[in-house]
Amino acid sequence: MNLRQHTTLAKRLIDAVGGVKNAEHVGRIRSTQLYMAMDPDSPYCLPADVIVVLEREAGIRIYSDAMHRAAPDGPGCSDLPGATLDLSADATELARAVHRALADNVLSPNERKDIDARLQPLIETINAIRAEVGQDPAKGLSVVEGSR
């Protein structure tokens, strides 16, 4: 994963726990480090233990699932139910972000950037599901002839 992806995931995770102030109370790092993790120009990434604690608080594995999917030898989306749950959660986050952004009937450049960042994981998950569904049934996906 590149630094931009880490930055996007950090922002999504911190937002999922209610923002920097809440994340600071939940995790062991201060707001300065949290802001650095969300800054694409900073080389700082969230420590693994902080990711785990924040994901527990958020109730969703935003960062760790993305890292798992990005692993070169990882299973990708071979867990279709899990992938569709990720898709659903990401879509819900996107809907909330759009709703908040349009509350004042104005879409700022930062809001556009945030929405675009939330679209990327959705697109990646959709593409992974498409690849899995289109896969040869002999490679893991069971297809019953005549079923819908």
Short mmCIF file of C-alpha atoms in Angstrom, two decimals:
data_model
loop_
_atom_site.label_atom_id
_atom_site.label_comp_id
_atom_site.label_asym_id
_atom_site.label_seq_id
_atom_site.Cartn_x
_atom_site.Cartn_y
_atom_site.Cartn_z
CA MET A 1 0.00 0.00 0.00
CA ASN A 2 1.22 3.48 -0.73
CA LEU A 3 1.25 6.44 1.66
CA ARG A 4 -1.92 7.96 0.16
CA GLN A 5 -3.82 4.72 0.84
CA HIS A 6 -2.56 4.65 4.44
CA THR A 7 -3.59 8.30 4.84
CA THR A 8 -7.08 7.60 3.45
CA LEU A 9 -7.55 4.58 5.70
CA ALA A 10 -6.36 6.50 8.76
CA LYS A 11 -8.86 9.28 8.01
CA ARG A 12 -11.71 6.81 7.51
CA LEU A 13 -10.87 5.00 10.74
CA ILE A 14 -10.51 8.19 12.78
CA ASP A 15 -13.80 9.48 11.35
CA ALA A 16 -15.46 6.15 12.20
CA VAL A 17 -14.70 6.63 15.90
CA GLY A 18 -16.05 10.17 15.88
CA GLY A 19 -13.00 12.22 14.93
CA VAL A 20 -9.59 13.07 16.31
CA LYS A 21 -10.78 14.01 19.81
CA ASN A 22 -12.51 10.67 20.32
CA ALA A 23 -9.67 8.73 18.69
CA GLU A 24 -7.21 10.39 21.06
CA HIS A 25 -9.22 9.21 24.06
CA VAL A 26 -9.54 5.68 22.70
CA GLY A 27 -5.98 5.13 21.47
CA ARG A 28 -2.58 5.75 23.01
CA ILE A 29 -1.45 8.51 20.66
CA ARG A 30 -2.08 12.23 20.76
CA SER A 31 -4.04 14.36 18.31
CA THR A 32 -0.83 15.63 16.66
CA GLN A 33 0.07 12.08 15.63
CA LEU A 34 -3.49 11.40 14.48
CA TYR A 35 -3.42 14.49 12.27
CA MET A 36 -0.01 13.43 10.92
CA ALA A 37 -1.46 10.01 10.01
CA MET A 38 -4.16 11.79 7.96
CA ASP A 39 -1.68 14.11 6.20
CA PRO A 40 -0.61 12.74 2.80
CA ASP A 41 2.62 14.77 3.04
CA SER A 42 3.61 13.12 6.33
CA PRO A 43 5.48 9.80 6.39
CA TYR A 44 3.76 8.88 9.68
CA CYS A 45 1.34 5.92 9.72
CA LEU A 46 -0.84 4.70 12.56
CA PRO A 47 0.81 2.03 14.72
CA ALA A 48 -0.75 -1.44 14.43
CA ASP A 49 -1.91 -1.54 18.06
CA VAL A 50 -3.67 1.80 17.64
CA ILE A 51 -5.39 0.54 14.48
CA VAL A 52 -6.70 -2.49 16.40
CA VAL A 53 -8.01 -0.39 19.29
CA LEU A 54 -9.68 2.15 16.99
CA GLU A 55 -11.26 -0.60 14.87
CA ARG A 56 -12.68 -2.22 18.01
CA GLU A 57 -14.13 1.12 19.04
CA ALA A 58 -15.57 1.73 15.55
CA GLY A 59 -16.96 -1.80 15.32
CA ILE A 60 -15.59 -2.24 11.81
CA ARG A 61 -12.23 -3.41 10.45
CA ILE A 62 -11.58 -0.54 8.06
CA TYR A 63 -7.79 -0.46 8.03
CA SER A 64 -6.82 -4.06 8.76
CA ASP A 65 -9.22 -5.53 6.18
CA ALA A 66 -7.84 -3.17 3.53
CA MET A 67 -4.28 -4.21 4.40
CA HIS A 68 -5.31 -7.86 4.24
CA ARG A 69 -6.86 -7.37 0.80
CA ALA A 70 -3.77 -5.50 -0.40
CA ALA A 71 -1.37 -8.27 0.64
CA PRO A 72 0.19 -9.81 -2.48
CA ASP A 73 -0.41 -13.37 -1.32
CA GLY A 74 -3.65 -12.60 0.47
CA PRO A 75 -6.92 -14.28 -0.37
CA GLY A 76 -8.40 -11.14 -1.89
CA CYS A 77 -12.15 -11.39 -1.86
CA SER A 78 -12.46 -15.16 -1.59
CA ASP A 79 -14.74 -14.47 1.36
CA LEU A 80 -17.69 -13.06 -0.59
CA PRO A 81 -19.97 -12.57 2.43
CA GLY A 82 -17.21 -10.61 4.17
CA ALA A 83 -16.51 -8.60 1.05
CA THR A 84 -20.16 -7.69 0.62
CA LEU A 85 -20.33 -6.63 4.28
CA ASP A 86 -17.27 -4.42 3.69
CA LEU A 87 -19.00 -3.00 0.63
CA SER A 88 -22.13 -2.28 2.62
CA ALA A 89 -20.20 -0.59 5.43
CA ASP A 90 -18.15 1.49 2.99
CA ALA A 91 -21.31 2.52 1.11
CA THR A 92 -22.94 3.57 4.39
CA GLU A 93 -19.89 5.68 5.27
CA LEU A 94 -20.02 7.27 1.82
CA ALA A 95 -23.73 8.05 2.19
CA ARG A 96 -23.13 9.67 5.58
CA ALA A 97 -20.25 11.73 4.19
CA VAL A 98 -22.34 12.93 1.25
CA HIS A 99 -25.25 13.77 3.55
CA ARG A 100 -22.97 15.79 5.88
CA ALA A 101 -21.26 17.50 2.94
CA LEU A 102 -24.54 18.57 1.36
CA ALA A 103 -26.17 19.72 4.60
CA ASP A 104 -25.35 23.32 3.65
CA ASN A 105 -26.11 22.74 -0.07
CA VAL A 106 -22.47 23.50 -0.92
CA LEU A 107 -19.81 20.96 -1.79
CA SER A 108 -16.38 22.31 -0.83
CA PRO A 109 -13.10 21.08 -2.36
CA ASN A 110 -12.27 19.28 0.91
CA GLU A 111 -15.68 17.60 0.93
CA ARG A 112 -15.17 16.51 -2.68
CA LYS A 113 -11.77 15.09 -1.74
CA ASP A 114 -13.27 13.23 1.23
CA ILE A 115 -16.07 11.77 -0.91
CA ASP A 116 -13.57 10.72 -3.57
CA ALA A 117 -11.41 9.05 -0.91
CA ARG A 118 -14.46 7.14 0.34
CA LEU A 119 -15.35 6.04 -3.20
CA GLN A 120 -11.97 4.40 -3.80
CA PRO A 121 -12.41 1.48 -1.32
CA LEU A 122 -15.90 0.89 -2.72
CA ILE A 123 -14.57 0.67 -6.25
CA GLU A 124 -11.76 -1.66 -5.16
CA THR A 125 -14.18 -3.96 -3.31
CA ILE A 126 -16.63 -4.00 -6.22
CA ASN A 127 -13.83 -4.90 -8.62
CA ALA A 128 -12.62 -7.65 -6.29
CA ILE A 129 -16.13 -9.09 -5.99
CA ARG A 130 -16.54 -8.96 -9.77
CA ALA A 131 -13.27 -10.82 -10.21
CA GLU A 132 -14.31 -13.43 -7.63
CA VAL A 133 -17.77 -13.95 -9.12
CA GLY A 134 -16.34 -14.24 -12.61
CA GLN A 135 -13.79 -16.79 -11.46
CA ASP A 136 -13.80 -20.38 -12.72
CA PRO A 137 -16.08 -22.43 -10.39
CA ALA A 138 -13.31 -25.01 -10.06
CA LYS A 139 -11.22 -22.36 -8.30
CA GLY A 140 -13.51 -21.92 -5.34
CA LEU A 141 -16.81 -20.37 -6.31
CA SER A 142 -19.63 -22.86 -6.45
CA VAL A 143 -22.14 -22.21 -9.21
CA VAL A 144 -25.34 -24.24 -9.45
CA GLU A 145 -26.65 -24.53 -13.01
CA GLY A 146 -30.07 -23.02 -13.53
CA SER A 147 -29.95 -20.99 -10.31
CA ARG A 148 -30.25 -17.24 -10.19
#
